[in-house]
C-alpha cells in the first residue's frame, strides 16, 4: 500500500471504492476476468450464491492454509504422542491392566484425536485470519443496492486502496466490462 | 438434460452455465478412437497373461497333488494350497471392491464418475472368475480346512461352531455369495451397457434404484464371505470387525484398479480429455480416504483385541508377530498406511497421472501382502491343546509366487477381455456432460 492516494467526494467523504452491478453470473464471471487481466489487486466479487470457477476468473491463487493445517495437525499429533509417552513411560510409569507402561498401542487414540482436533482448530482460526474476520462493518453495507447481493444482484467492488484505482477510469473499465450500473462507495 | 449427441464435438457447450465454464479442458473428443478400444486390442498380452496365469495355477495345484502322503508331503500340499488361497482371495477382493465402488457411485449419483464407472463395472464383472477358482479349494477341502473332517478333535470352540461350519452349509453359502455378487455385478453392467446402445435415460434411474438394496446385500454377503473364506481358516479366532476389514481392503484395491486401468488406457492414447486430471484428483481422494479407512478399521480390530487381552482372540495376532511375520506386520503398518497417507496428502500427487498410478499399484501390492499376512500363516500353524501357538517360519517357496501370481495374472487377462467388450466410458449416461466438465473447485 505504497503512496496511498486519498479521493474525496464533493461532500467531503473519503472514497472507499466503486461498486458495479451485473445482471447475471455469466456477466459477472466475464467482468471478473477483465478486472483480473487489468491487474487490479484490491477488489472482490459478491454474489448471492457460489459461482463455480470464479476463483479462476478472479485469478485467486491457492492460499497456504492447507500447508499450515497439515503442519500443525501432524505436529500436534506428535506432541500428543510424546506427552503421553513421557507421562506414562518416563515420568510416572504405572502398570495397569497388565500392559507395559511404554506400550504404544494405548497412545494411538489420543494421538489421533489431538491431530484431528488441532487440524480443525487451525482450519477455523486460519480461515478467520485469512479472511480478516471478524469484520464488524464494511462500507459496502451502507449501500442500499449492495444488500441485493444476498438476493438477485451480482457486484464487483474495486477499492480505492488499489494502486491502479482512479475513480473515473475504474468506472469506465467496469462499464465496458458489462456493468449495468456503477456507484461510488464512501467510507 | 436428455438425449445427448454422443459424437458431438461441441458437447462441452451444452453446459448450462455458458461456454467459458465448459472450455477448461478444451474441445472434447468422443470419437470411437478415443472412447473405445478395438475388438482385437492387446490380444497378445491377454493370451500371454492367461497362459502364464494358468501355468502358475497348474504348477501350484500340481505341487499340492503330487506331494507325498507323509508329514513333509502334507505340509508341502498345505503350503501350495494356502498360497493359492491368497491369490484367489486377492482377486475376489479386487472384483468385490469393484462391485462395491460401482454401486456406491450409483447410489450417491456421482455425476463426475460417468467417465470412470465403466472400469469399476468391468472389474466387478470378474467376480465369477474368482469364485470359480475356489473350486480346487473345494476339492482339496480336507487339506485346506482340516476341521472339515467330522472326526477332527477341535475342542469346545470347534464344537460350538460345527453347525455353521458344516461342509454342506459352508459350500452352499459360498455358492450363494458368488451367485449374489455375480447377479449384482451383471445387473449393473447390463443396465449401463444397454444405455450405451439404447440411450434410455431411465436405465440410470433403474441402476441407481437397484444399487441401494444391492449395497445392503453386498455388505452382508461380503462380511459373511470374509468370515467363511478367511477367518474360518483358523476356527479358533473370531472378530466382529473382520467383515469390515475385508471390505476396507477390497474397496481400496477396487479404487486402485480403476486408477490403474484408466492410466493404462490414457497412456495408450485413449480417453484424452475424457478422464482428466480432475478425475485423477477425485480418484486420488478416494484412494487416500480408503487408505485411512483401512488403517482405521485394522487398527480398531487390533486395538480392541490387544486391550481386552483374551487369549483366544490375541492368538491370531501373536502368531502373526513372530517367526518373520512381524516384518510383514511392520510393512503393512508403514507401507499400506503411513507412506501412502503422507504422500497422498499432497494435491500435486493426486493430480499427477504417473505418481497416482504408482501409488495405486503400490497399494495393490500391499493388499496382496495383507492377504498373505492374513491367510498364509495358518498353513504352518502348530497347535497345543487345540490352541494356535506358533505360526512357523514364513518359509517362502516358489509356490508362494506362483500361487499368488497365477490368479492375479488370470484376473488381468480377464480385465483386458472385459475392457474390450464395451466402450471405455458410459457413452450415453445423462450425467456425461457433468463428468466431462468435472472440475474440483477449491
Coordinates of C-alpha atoms in Angstrom, one line a residue:
Chain A
X1 CA 0.0 0.0 0.0
X2 CA 2.6 2.5 -1.1
X3 CA 1.8 6.1 -1.7
X4 CA -1.8 5.9 -1.0
X5 CA -3.9 8.5 -2.7
X6 CA -7.0 9.5 -1.0
X7 CA -10.0 10.5 -3.0
X8 CA -12.7 12.7 -1.5
X9 CA -16.3 13.2 -2.7
X10 CA -17.7 16.7 -3.2
X11 CA -19.4 16.3 0.2
X12 CA -16.0 15.6 1.7
X13 CA -16.4 11.9 2.4
X14 CA -13.5 9.6 1.7
X15 CA -13.9 7.3 -1.2
X16 CA -13.8 3.6 -0.4
X17 CA -14.1 2.5 -4.0
X18 CA -16.6 1.8 -6.7
X19 CA -19.2 -0.9 -7.0
X20 CA -20.5 -2.2 -10.3
X21 CA -23.7 -4.2 -10.7
X22 CA -24.1 -7.1 -13.1
X23 CA -27.3 -8.7 -14.3
X24 CA -26.3 -12.4 -14.1
X25 CA -23.4 -14.7 -13.0
X26 CA -22.2 -15.0 -16.6
X27 CA -21.7 -11.3 -17.0
X28 CA -20.1 -11.2 -13.5
X29 CA -17.7 -14.0 -14.5
X30 CA -16.5 -12.3 -17.7
X31 CA -16.2 -8.9 -15.9
X32 CA -14.1 -10.6 -13.2
X33 CA -11.8 -11.9 -15.9
X34 CA -11.4 -8.4 -17.3
X35 CA -10.7 -6.9 -13.9
X36 CA -8.2 -9.7 -13.2
X37 CA -6.4 -9.0 -16.5
X38 CA -6.3 -5.3 -15.8
X39 CA -4.0 -6.2 -12.8
X40 CA -6.3 -4.9 -10.1
X41 CA -5.3 -6.1 -6.6
X42 CA -7.8 -4.8 -4.0
X43 CA -11.2 -6.0 -5.2
X44 CA -13.8 -8.6 -4.6
X45 CA -16.8 -10.2 -6.1
X46 CA -20.2 -10.5 -4.4
X47 CA -22.9 -13.0 -5.3
X48 CA -26.0 -14.5 -3.7
X49 CA -24.6 -18.0 -4.4
X50 CA -21.3 -19.6 -5.1
X51 CA -20.2 -19.4 -8.7
X52 CA -18.1 -22.4 -9.9
X53 CA -14.8 -21.3 -11.3
X54 CA -15.0 -17.8 -10.1
X55 CA -11.7 -18.1 -8.3
X56 CA -10.1 -18.8 -11.6
X57 CA -11.8 -15.8 -13.2
X58 CA -10.6 -13.7 -10.3
X59 CA -7.1 -15.1 -10.5
X60 CA -7.1 -16.1 -6.9
X61 CA -4.2 -18.2 -6.0
X62 CA -4.4 -21.2 -3.6
X63 CA -3.6 -20.0 -0.2
X64 CA -1.2 -21.6 2.2
X65 CA -3.9 -22.7 4.7
X66 CA -3.7 -26.5 3.7
X67 CA 0.1 -26.5 4.4
X68 CA -0.3 -24.7 7.7
X69 CA -3.1 -27.1 8.7
X70 CA -1.1 -30.1 7.7
X71 CA 2.0 -29.0 9.7
X72 CA 0.0 -28.0 12.8
X73 CA -2.1 -31.2 12.7
X74 CA 0.9 -33.5 12.4
X75 CA 2.9 -31.6 14.9
X76 CA 0.1 -31.8 17.5
X77 CA -0.3 -35.5 16.8
X78 CA 3.4 -35.9 17.6
X79 CA 3.1 -33.7 20.7
X80 CA 0.1 -35.8 21.9
X81 CA 2.0 -39.0 21.4
X82 CA 5.2 -37.6 23.0
X83 CA 3.4 -36.1 26.0
X84 CA 1.5 -39.3 26.8
X85 CA 4.6 -41.4 26.3
X86 CA 6.6 -39.1 28.6
X87 CA 3.9 -39.2 31.4
X88 CA 3.2 -42.9 31.1
X89 CA 6.6 -44.4 30.4
X90 CA 9.1 -42.0 31.8
X91 CA 7.8 -39.6 34.4
X92 CA 5.3 -41.8 36.3
X93 CA 5.2 -45.4 34.9
X94 CA 2.3 -47.5 36.1
X95 CA 1.5 -51.0 35.0
X96 CA -2.2 -51.2 34.7
X97 CA -4.4 -53.8 33.0
X98 CA -1.2 -55.8 32.7
X99 CA 0.1 -53.7 29.9
X100 CA 3.7 -52.5 29.8
X101 CA 3.9 -48.7 30.6
X102 CA 5.6 -48.0 27.3
X103 CA 3.1 -49.7 25.1
X104 CA 2.5 -47.5 22.0
X105 CA -0.9 -49.0 21.2
X106 CA -2.7 -47.3 24.1
X107 CA -1.4 -43.9 22.9
X108 CA -2.9 -44.0 19.5
X109 CA -6.5 -42.9 20.1
X110 CA -5.4 -39.7 21.9
X111 CA -2.7 -39.0 19.3
X112 CA -5.3 -39.3 16.6
X113 CA -7.8 -37.2 18.4
X114 CA -5.3 -34.4 19.1
X115 CA -4.2 -34.4 15.5
X116 CA -7.8 -34.1 14.3
X117 CA -8.7 -31.5 17.0
X118 CA -5.9 -29.2 16.1
X119 CA -6.4 -29.7 12.4
X120 CA -10.0 -28.4 12.9
X121 CA -8.9 -25.6 15.2
X122 CA -6.2 -24.5 12.7
X123 CA -8.7 -24.6 9.8
X124 CA -11.2 -22.4 11.6
X125 CA -8.7 -20.0 13.0
X126 CA -6.8 -19.8 9.8
X127 CA -10.0 -19.2 7.8
X128 CA -10.8 -16.3 10.2
X129 CA -7.3 -14.8 9.9
X130 CA -7.0 -15.2 6.1
X131 CA -10.5 -13.7 5.6
X132 CA -9.7 -10.9 8.1
X133 CA -12.7 -11.9 10.3
X134 CA -14.4 -10.8 12.4
X135 CA -15.2 -7.8 10.3
X136 CA -17.9 -5.9 12.1
X137 CA -18.5 -3.3 9.4
X138 CA -17.8 -2.7 5.8
X139 CA -18.5 0.5 3.8
X140 CA -20.4 -1.5 1.2
X141 CA -23.1 -2.4 3.7
X142 CA -24.2 1.2 3.7
X143 CA -25.2 1.0 0.1
X144 CA -28.9 0.1 -0.3
X145 CA -28.3 -1.6 -3.6
X146 CA -25.5 -3.7 -2.3
X147 CA -27.8 -5.5 0.0
X148 CA -29.4 -7.1 -3.1
X149 CA -26.2 -9.3 -3.4
X150 CA -28.0 -11.6 -0.9
X151 CA -30.9 -11.8 -3.3
X152 CA -30.6 -11.2 -7.1
X153 CA -27.6 -8.9 -7.8
X154 CA -24.0 -9.6 -8.7
X155 CA -21.5 -7.0 -7.8
X156 CA -17.8 -6.3 -8.3
X157 CA -16.3 -3.7 -5.9
X158 CA -12.9 -2.2 -6.6
X159 CA -11.3 -0.5 -3.6
X160 CA -9.6 2.9 -3.6
X161 CA -6.6 1.4 -1.8
X162 CA -5.7 -0.4 -5.1
X163 CA -2.7 1.2 -6.8
X164 CA -4.5 1.2 -10.2
X165 CA -7.6 2.8 -8.8
X166 CA -8.6 6.1 -10.5
X167 CA -12.4 6.7 -9.9
X168 CA -13.3 7.7 -13.5
X169 CA -11.0 5.1 -15.2
X170 CA -12.1 2.2 -13.0
X171 CA -15.7 3.2 -13.5
X172 CA -15.3 3.1 -17.3
X173 CA -13.5 -0.2 -17.2
X174 CA -16.4 -1.7 -15.2
X175 CA -19.0 -0.3 -17.6
X176 CA -17.1 -1.6 -20.5
X177 CA -17.0 -5.0 -18.8
X178 CA -20.8 -5.1 -18.9
X179 CA -21.8 -3.4 -15.6
X180 CA -25.5 -2.2 -15.6
X181 CA -24.7 0.4 -13.1
X182 CA -21.7 1.8 -11.3
X183 CA -21.7 3.7 -8.0
X184 CA -19.2 5.4 -5.8
X185 CA -18.8 3.9 -2.3
X186 CA -17.9 6.2 0.6
X187 CA -16.1 5.1 3.7
Chain B
X1 CA -30.7 -32.8 -19.8
X2 CA -31.6 -35.7 -22.0
X3 CA -30.6 -37.5 -25.2
X4 CA -27.2 -36.0 -25.8
X5 CA -25.4 -36.4 -29.1
X6 CA -22.6 -38.8 -28.1
X7 CA -20.4 -38.0 -31.0
X8 CA -20.8 -34.2 -30.9
X9 CA -17.6 -32.3 -30.7
X10 CA -19.5 -29.4 -29.3
X11 CA -20.8 -31.3 -26.3
X12 CA -18.9 -29.1 -23.9
X13 CA -21.0 -26.1 -24.8
X14 CA -24.2 -27.7 -23.7
X15 CA -23.3 -26.9 -20.1
X16 CA -26.0 -24.7 -18.7
X17 CA -23.5 -22.2 -17.4
X18 CA -22.3 -20.9 -20.7
X19 CA -19.2 -21.7 -22.7
X20 CA -16.5 -20.2 -20.6
X21 CA -17.4 -22.7 -17.9
X22 CA -17.1 -25.6 -20.2
X23 CA -13.9 -24.8 -22.0
X24 CA -11.4 -25.5 -19.4
X25 CA -10.5 -28.9 -20.8
X26 CA -10.6 -27.8 -24.4
X27 CA -12.8 -29.5 -27.1
X28 CA -13.9 -32.9 -26.0
X29 CA -13.3 -35.8 -28.3
X30 CA -15.9 -38.6 -28.0
X31 CA -14.9 -40.3 -31.2
X32 CA -14.6 -44.1 -31.5
X33 CA -10.9 -43.7 -31.5
X34 CA -10.9 -42.0 -28.1
X35 CA -13.6 -43.9 -26.1
X36 CA -13.3 -47.5 -27.4
X37 CA -10.6 -50.0 -27.9
X38 CA -10.6 -52.2 -31.0
X39 CA -12.1 -55.6 -30.5
X40 CA -8.7 -57.2 -31.0
X41 CA -6.9 -54.8 -28.7
X42 CA -4.0 -56.3 -26.8
X43 CA -4.9 -59.9 -27.8
X44 CA -1.2 -60.9 -27.5
X45 CA -0.7 -59.7 -23.9
X46 CA -4.1 -61.1 -22.9
X47 CA -3.4 -64.6 -24.2
X48 CA 0.1 -64.4 -22.7
X49 CA -1.2 -63.4 -19.3
X50 CA -3.9 -66.0 -19.4
X51 CA -1.5 -68.8 -20.3
X52 CA 1.0 -67.7 -17.7
X53 CA -1.7 -67.5 -15.1
X54 CA -3.0 -70.9 -15.9
X55 CA 0.6 -72.3 -15.9
X56 CA 1.2 -70.8 -12.5
X57 CA -2.1 -72.1 -11.1
X58 CA -1.4 -75.5 -12.7
X59 CA 2.1 -75.6 -11.1
X60 CA 0.8 -74.7 -7.7
X61 CA -2.0 -77.2 -7.7
X62 CA 0.3 -79.7 -9.3
X63 CA 2.6 -79.3 -6.3
X64 CA -0.4 -80.0 -4.0
X65 CA -1.5 -83.1 -5.9
X66 CA 2.0 -84.7 -6.3
X67 CA 3.0 -84.0 -2.7
X68 CA 3.6 -87.2 -0.8
X69 CA 1.3 -88.6 1.9
X70 CA 3.8 -88.4 4.7
X71 CA 4.1 -85.4 7.0
X72 CA 6.5 -83.4 4.8
X73 CA 4.3 -84.1 1.8
X74 CA 1.1 -82.9 3.5
X75 CA 2.9 -79.8 4.7
X76 CA 4.0 -79.1 1.2
X77 CA 0.5 -79.6 -0.1
X78 CA -0.9 -77.3 2.5
X79 CA 1.8 -74.7 1.7
X80 CA 0.8 -74.7 -2.0
X81 CA -3.0 -74.6 -1.3
X82 CA -2.7 -71.7 1.1
X83 CA -0.5 -69.8 -1.3
X84 CA -3.2 -70.4 -3.9
X85 CA -5.9 -69.3 -1.5
X86 CA -4.0 -66.0 -1.0
X87 CA -4.1 -65.5 -4.8
X88 CA -7.8 -66.4 -5.2
X89 CA -8.9 -64.3 -2.2
X90 CA -6.9 -61.4 -3.6
X91 CA -8.7 -61.4 -6.9
X92 CA -12.1 -62.0 -5.2
X93 CA -11.4 -58.9 -3.1
X94 CA -10.3 -56.9 -6.2
X95 CA -13.6 -57.6 -8.0
X96 CA -15.7 -57.3 -4.9
X97 CA -14.2 -53.9 -4.4
X98 CA -15.1 -53.0 -8.0
X99 CA -18.7 -54.1 -7.3
X100 CA -18.8 -52.0 -4.1
X101 CA -17.4 -49.0 -5.9
X102 CA -19.8 -49.3 -8.8
X103 CA -22.9 -49.5 -6.5
X104 CA -21.7 -46.7 -4.2
X105 CA -21.1 -44.4 -7.2
X106 CA -24.6 -45.2 -8.5
X107 CA -26.3 -44.9 -5.1
X108 CA -24.8 -41.4 -4.4
X109 CA -25.4 -40.3 -8.1
X110 CA -21.8 -39.3 -8.5
X111 CA -22.0 -37.3 -11.7
X112 CA -18.3 -36.9 -12.1
X113 CA -17.8 -40.6 -12.2
X114 CA -19.7 -41.2 -15.5
X115 CA -16.4 -41.4 -17.3
X116 CA -14.7 -43.8 -14.9
X117 CA -17.6 -46.0 -13.7
X118 CA -17.4 -48.4 -16.6
X119 CA -14.0 -49.6 -15.5
X120 CA -15.3 -50.3 -12.0
X121 CA -18.1 -52.3 -13.7
X122 CA -15.5 -54.3 -15.7
X123 CA -13.6 -55.1 -12.5
X124 CA -16.8 -56.3 -10.8
X125 CA -17.7 -58.5 -13.8
X126 CA -14.7 -60.7 -13.0
X127 CA -16.3 -61.9 -9.7
X128 CA -17.3 -65.3 -11.3
X129 CA -13.7 -65.9 -12.2
X130 CA -12.5 -65.6 -8.6
X131 CA -15.4 -67.6 -7.3
X132 CA -14.8 -70.4 -9.9
X133 CA -11.1 -70.5 -8.9
X134 CA -12.3 -71.6 -5.5
X135 CA -13.3 -75.0 -7.0
X136 CA -9.9 -76.6 -6.4
X137 CA -10.2 -75.5 -2.7
X138 CA -13.5 -77.4 -2.5
X139 CA -11.7 -80.5 -4.0
X140 CA -8.8 -80.2 -1.6
X141 CA -11.1 -79.1 1.3
X142 CA -9.8 -81.7 3.7
X143 CA -6.3 -80.2 3.4
X144 CA -7.3 -76.5 3.5
X145 CA -9.8 -76.8 6.3
X146 CA -8.6 -79.7 8.4
X147 CA -11.6 -79.3 10.8
X148 CA -13.9 -80.2 7.9
X149 CA -13.3 -83.8 8.9
X150 CA -16.1 -84.6 11.3
X151 CA -13.7 -86.8 13.3
X152 CA -11.4 -83.9 13.9
X153 CA -11.0 -83.1 17.6
X154 CA -11.2 -79.3 17.8
X155 CA -12.3 -78.7 21.4
X156 CA -15.1 -76.6 22.5
X157 CA -14.5 -73.7 20.1
X158 CA -15.0 -76.1 17.1
X159 CA -17.9 -78.0 18.6
X160 CA -19.8 -74.7 19.2
X161 CA -19.3 -73.8 15.5
X162 CA -19.9 -77.2 13.9
X163 CA -23.3 -76.4 12.7
X164 CA -22.2 -73.2 11.0
X165 CA -19.0 -74.8 9.5
X166 CA -20.7 -78.0 8.4
X167 CA -19.2 -78.7 4.9
X168 CA -22.6 -78.7 3.1
X169 CA -23.8 -75.5 4.7
X170 CA -20.4 -73.8 4.1
X171 CA -20.4 -74.8 0.4
X172 CA -24.0 -73.6 -0.1
X173 CA -23.1 -70.2 1.5
X174 CA -20.0 -69.7 -0.7
X175 CA -22.0 -70.5 -3.8
X176 CA -24.7 -68.1 -2.6
X177 CA -22.2 -65.3 -2.2
X178 CA -20.8 -66.0 -5.7
X179 CA -24.2 -66.0 -7.3
X180 CA -25.4 -62.9 -5.4
X181 CA -22.3 -60.9 -6.3
X182 CA -22.4 -62.1 -9.9
X183 CA -26.1 -61.1 -10.2
X184 CA -25.4 -57.6 -8.7
X185 CA -22.4 -57.1 -11.0
X186 CA -24.1 -58.3 -14.1
X187 CA -27.2 -56.3 -13.4
X188 CA -25.2 -53.1 -13.0
X189 CA -23.1 -53.9 -16.0
X190 CA -26.1 -54.7 -18.2
X191 CA -28.1 -51.6 -17.4
X192 CA -25.0 -49.5 -18.1
X193 CA -24.1 -51.1 -21.4
X194 CA -27.7 -51.2 -22.5
X195 CA -27.8 -47.5 -22.1
X196 CA -24.7 -47.2 -24.4
X197 CA -26.8 -48.9 -27.1
X198 CA -30.3 -47.6 -26.5
X199 CA -29.7 -44.2 -24.7
X200 CA -32.6 -44.7 -22.4
X201 CA -32.2 -42.3 -19.5
X202 CA -34.5 -44.4 -17.3
X203 CA -31.8 -47.0 -17.1
X204 CA -29.8 -44.6 -15.0
X205 CA -32.7 -44.4 -12.5
X206 CA -33.0 -48.1 -12.5
X207 CA -29.4 -48.7 -11.9
X208 CA -29.5 -46.2 -9.0
X209 CA -32.5 -47.8 -7.6
X210 CA -31.0 -51.3 -7.6
X211 CA -27.7 -50.1 -6.2
X212 CA -29.4 -49.4 -2.9
X213 CA -30.8 -52.8 -1.9
X214 CA -27.7 -54.1 -3.8
X215 CA -25.4 -52.4 -1.3
X216 CA -27.3 -53.9 1.6
X217 CA -26.9 -57.4 0.1
X218 CA -23.3 -56.6 -0.8
X219 CA -22.5 -55.6 2.8
X220 CA -24.0 -58.7 4.3
X221 CA -22.6 -61.2 1.8
X222 CA -19.1 -59.7 1.8
X223 CA -19.0 -59.8 5.6
X224 CA -20.0 -63.4 5.8
X225 CA -17.7 -64.3 2.9
X226 CA -14.9 -62.8 4.9
X227 CA -15.8 -64.9 7.9
X228 CA -16.2 -68.1 5.8
X229 CA -13.3 -67.8 3.4
X230 CA -10.6 -66.2 5.5
X231 CA -11.5 -66.1 9.2
X232 CA -12.7 -69.7 9.3
X233 CA -9.3 -71.0 8.1
X234 CA -8.5 -70.8 11.8
X235 CA -11.7 -71.6 13.6
X236 CA -10.4 -70.5 17.0
X237 CA -10.4 -66.9 16.1
X238 CA -13.4 -64.5 15.9
X239 CA -13.6 -60.8 15.2
X240 CA -16.8 -59.0 14.5
X241 CA -14.7 -56.3 12.7
X242 CA -13.4 -58.8 10.2
X243 CA -16.1 -58.3 7.6
X244 CA -15.4 -54.5 7.6
X245 CA -11.7 -55.2 7.4
X246 CA -12.3 -57.4 4.3
X247 CA -14.4 -54.7 2.8
X248 CA -11.9 -52.0 3.5
X249 CA -9.1 -53.9 1.7
X250 CA -11.5 -54.8 -1.1
X251 CA -12.8 -51.3 -1.8
X252 CA -9.2 -49.8 -1.6
X253 CA -8.0 -52.2 -4.2
X254 CA -11.1 -51.6 -6.3
X255 CA -10.3 -47.8 -6.4
X256 CA -6.6 -48.6 -7.1
X257 CA -7.6 -50.8 -10.0
X258 CA -9.8 -48.2 -11.6
X259 CA -6.9 -45.7 -11.3
X260 CA -4.5 -48.2 -12.9
X261 CA -6.9 -49.1 -15.8
X262 CA -7.7 -45.5 -16.7
X263 CA -4.0 -44.7 -16.6
X264 CA -3.1 -47.5 -18.9
X265 CA -5.8 -46.5 -21.3
X266 CA -4.7 -42.9 -21.2
X267 CA -1.1 -43.9 -21.8
X268 CA -2.3 -45.9 -24.9
X269 CA -3.7 -42.7 -26.3
X270 CA -7.3 -43.1 -25.3
X271 CA -9.7 -41.2 -23.0
X272 CA -8.0 -37.9 -23.9
X273 CA -9.9 -35.0 -22.3
X274 CA -12.5 -37.6 -21.1
X275 CA -10.7 -38.8 -18.0
X276 CA -8.8 -35.7 -16.9
X277 CA -6.5 -34.6 -14.1
X278 CA -9.8 -33.6 -12.2
X279 CA -10.9 -37.2 -12.3
X280 CA -7.5 -38.3 -11.2
X281 CA -7.8 -35.8 -8.3
X282 CA -11.1 -37.3 -7.2
X283 CA -9.9 -40.9 -7.6
X284 CA -6.8 -39.9 -5.5
X285 CA -9.1 -38.5 -2.8
X286 CA -11.0 -41.9 -2.8
X287 CA -7.6 -43.7 -2.6
X288 CA -6.5 -41.7 0.4
X289 CA -9.9 -41.9 2.0
X290 CA -10.0 -45.7 1.8
X291 CA -6.3 -45.9 2.8
X292 CA -7.3 -44.1 6.0
X293 CA -10.4 -46.3 6.3
X294 CA -8.3 -49.5 6.0
X295 CA -5.9 -48.2 8.7
X296 CA -8.7 -47.1 11.0
X297 CA -10.5 -50.5 10.7
X298 CA -7.4 -52.7 11.0
X299 CA -6.2 -50.7 14.0
X300 CA -9.6 -50.8 15.7
X301 CA -9.6 -54.5 15.3
X302 CA -6.1 -54.9 16.6
X303 CA -6.5 -52.3 19.4
X304 CA -9.7 -53.8 21.0
X305 CA -8.2 -57.3 20.9
X306 CA -4.9 -56.0 22.3
X307 CA -6.7 -54.1 25.1
X308 CA -9.1 -56.9 26.1
X309 CA -6.2 -59.4 26.1
X310 CA -8.4 -62.5 25.8
X311 CA -6.2 -65.4 24.9
X312 CA -8.3 -66.9 22.1
X313 CA -8.6 -63.5 20.4
X314 CA -5.0 -62.4 20.8
X315 CA -3.6 -65.7 19.5
X316 CA -4.4 -64.6 15.9
X317 CA -2.2 -61.5 16.2
X318 CA 0.5 -63.2 18.4
X319 CA 1.3 -65.8 15.8
X320 CA 1.5 -63.1 13.2
X321 CA 4.0 -61.1 15.1
X322 CA 6.9 -63.6 15.3
X323 CA 8.9 -66.0 13.2
X324 CA 9.4 -63.5 10.4
X325 CA 5.7 -62.5 10.2
X326 CA 6.5 -59.4 12.2
X327 CA 8.3 -57.9 9.2
X328 CA 5.1 -58.2 7.1
X329 CA 3.2 -56.7 10.0
X330 CA 5.5 -53.7 10.1
X331 CA 5.5 -53.4 6.3
X332 CA 1.7 -53.2 6.3
X333 CA 1.7 -50.5 9.0
X334 CA 4.2 -48.4 7.2
X335 CA 3.6 -49.4 3.6
X336 CA -0.1 -49.8 3.4
X337 CA -0.9 -46.8 5.5
X338 CA 1.8 -44.3 6.7
X339 CA 3.7 -43.9 3.4
X340 CA 0.7 -43.7 1.0
X341 CA -1.2 -41.5 3.5
X342 CA 1.6 -38.9 3.8
X343 CA 2.2 -38.9 0.0
X344 CA -1.5 -38.7 -0.9
X345 CA -1.9 -35.6 1.3
X346 CA -0.4 -33.6 -1.5
X347 CA -2.7 -32.4 -4.2
X348 CA 0.1 -32.5 -6.7
X349 CA 0.5 -36.2 -6.3
X350 CA -3.3 -36.9 -6.6
X351 CA -3.4 -34.9 -9.8
X352 CA -0.3 -36.4 -11.3
X353 CA -1.1 -39.3 -13.7
X354 CA 2.1 -41.3 -13.2
X355 CA 2.5 -40.7 -9.5
X356 CA -1.0 -41.7 -8.6
X357 CA -0.8 -44.8 -10.8
X358 CA 2.4 -45.8 -9.0
X359 CA 0.7 -45.3 -5.6
X360 CA -2.3 -47.3 -6.8
X361 CA -0.1 -50.1 -7.9
X362 CA 1.8 -50.0 -4.6
X363 CA -1.5 -50.3 -2.7
X364 CA -2.5 -53.3 -4.8
X365 CA 0.9 -55.0 -3.9
X366 CA 0.3 -54.0 -0.3
X367 CA -3.2 -55.6 -0.5
X368 CA -1.6 -58.8 -1.7
X369 CA 0.8 -58.6 1.3
X370 CA -2.2 -58.0 3.6
X371 CA -4.0 -61.1 2.2
X372 CA -0.8 -63.1 2.5
X373 CA -0.4 -62.0 6.1
X374 CA -4.0 -62.9 6.9
X375 CA -4.1 -66.3 5.2
X376 CA -0.7 -67.9 4.8
X377 CA 0.4 -68.2 8.5
X378 CA -2.4 -70.7 9.0
X379 CA -0.5 -73.2 6.7
X380 CA 2.3 -73.9 9.1
X381 CA 0.4 -73.3 12.3
X382 CA 1.1 -75.6 15.2
X383 CA -1.4 -76.2 17.9
X384 CA -1.2 -77.1 21.6
X385 CA -4.4 -78.5 23.1
X386 CA -6.3 -77.0 20.2
X387 CA -4.9 -73.5 20.5
X388 CA -2.7 -72.0 17.9
X389 CA 0.8 -71.4 19.4
X390 CA 3.3 -70.8 16.6
X391 CA 2.7 -69.9 13.0
X392 CA 6.0 -71.4 12.0
X393 CA 8.6 -69.6 9.9
X394 CA 7.4 -67.8 6.8
X395 CA 9.4 -70.2 4.7
X396 CA 8.8 -68.6 1.3
X397 CA 8.8 -71.1 -1.5
X398 CA 8.2 -70.9 -5.3
X399 CA 4.6 -72.0 -4.7
X400 CA 4.0 -68.7 -2.9
X401 CA 4.9 -66.8 -6.0
X402 CA 3.0 -69.0 -8.5
X403 CA 0.1 -69.4 -6.1
X404 CA -0.4 -65.6 -5.8
X405 CA 0.6 -64.6 -9.3
X406 CA -1.5 -67.3 -11.1
X407 CA -4.9 -65.9 -10.2
X408 CA -3.7 -62.3 -10.4
X409 CA -2.4 -62.8 -14.0
X410 CA -5.5 -64.6 -15.0
X411 CA -7.5 -61.7 -13.5
X412 CA -5.5 -59.2 -15.5
X413 CA -6.2 -61.2 -18.7
X414 CA -9.9 -61.2 -17.8
X415 CA -9.7 -57.4 -17.3
X416 CA -8.4 -56.9 -20.8
X417 CA -11.2 -59.2 -22.1
X418 CA -13.8 -57.1 -20.3
X419 CA -12.3 -53.7 -21.3
X420 CA -12.6 -54.7 -25.0
X421 CA -16.2 -55.7 -24.7
X422 CA -17.8 -52.3 -24.3
X423 CA -17.0 -48.6 -24.7
X424 CA -14.5 -47.3 -22.2
X425 CA -17.0 -44.9 -20.7
X426 CA -20.7 -44.8 -20.3
X427 CA -21.3 -43.1 -23.6
X428 CA -25.0 -42.2 -23.2
X429 CA -25.0 -41.5 -19.5
X430 CA -27.2 -38.5 -18.8
X431 CA -24.5 -37.2 -16.4
X432 CA -21.8 -37.5 -19.0
X433 CA -21.7 -33.7 -19.7
X434 CA -21.2 -33.1 -15.9
X435 CA -18.4 -35.7 -15.9
X436 CA -16.7 -34.3 -18.9
X437 CA -16.8 -30.8 -17.4
X438 CA -15.9 -32.0 -14.0
X439 CA -13.6 -29.7 -12.0
X440 CA -12.7 -29.6 -8.4
X441 CA -13.5 -26.1 -7.2
X442 CA -11.3 -25.4 -4.2

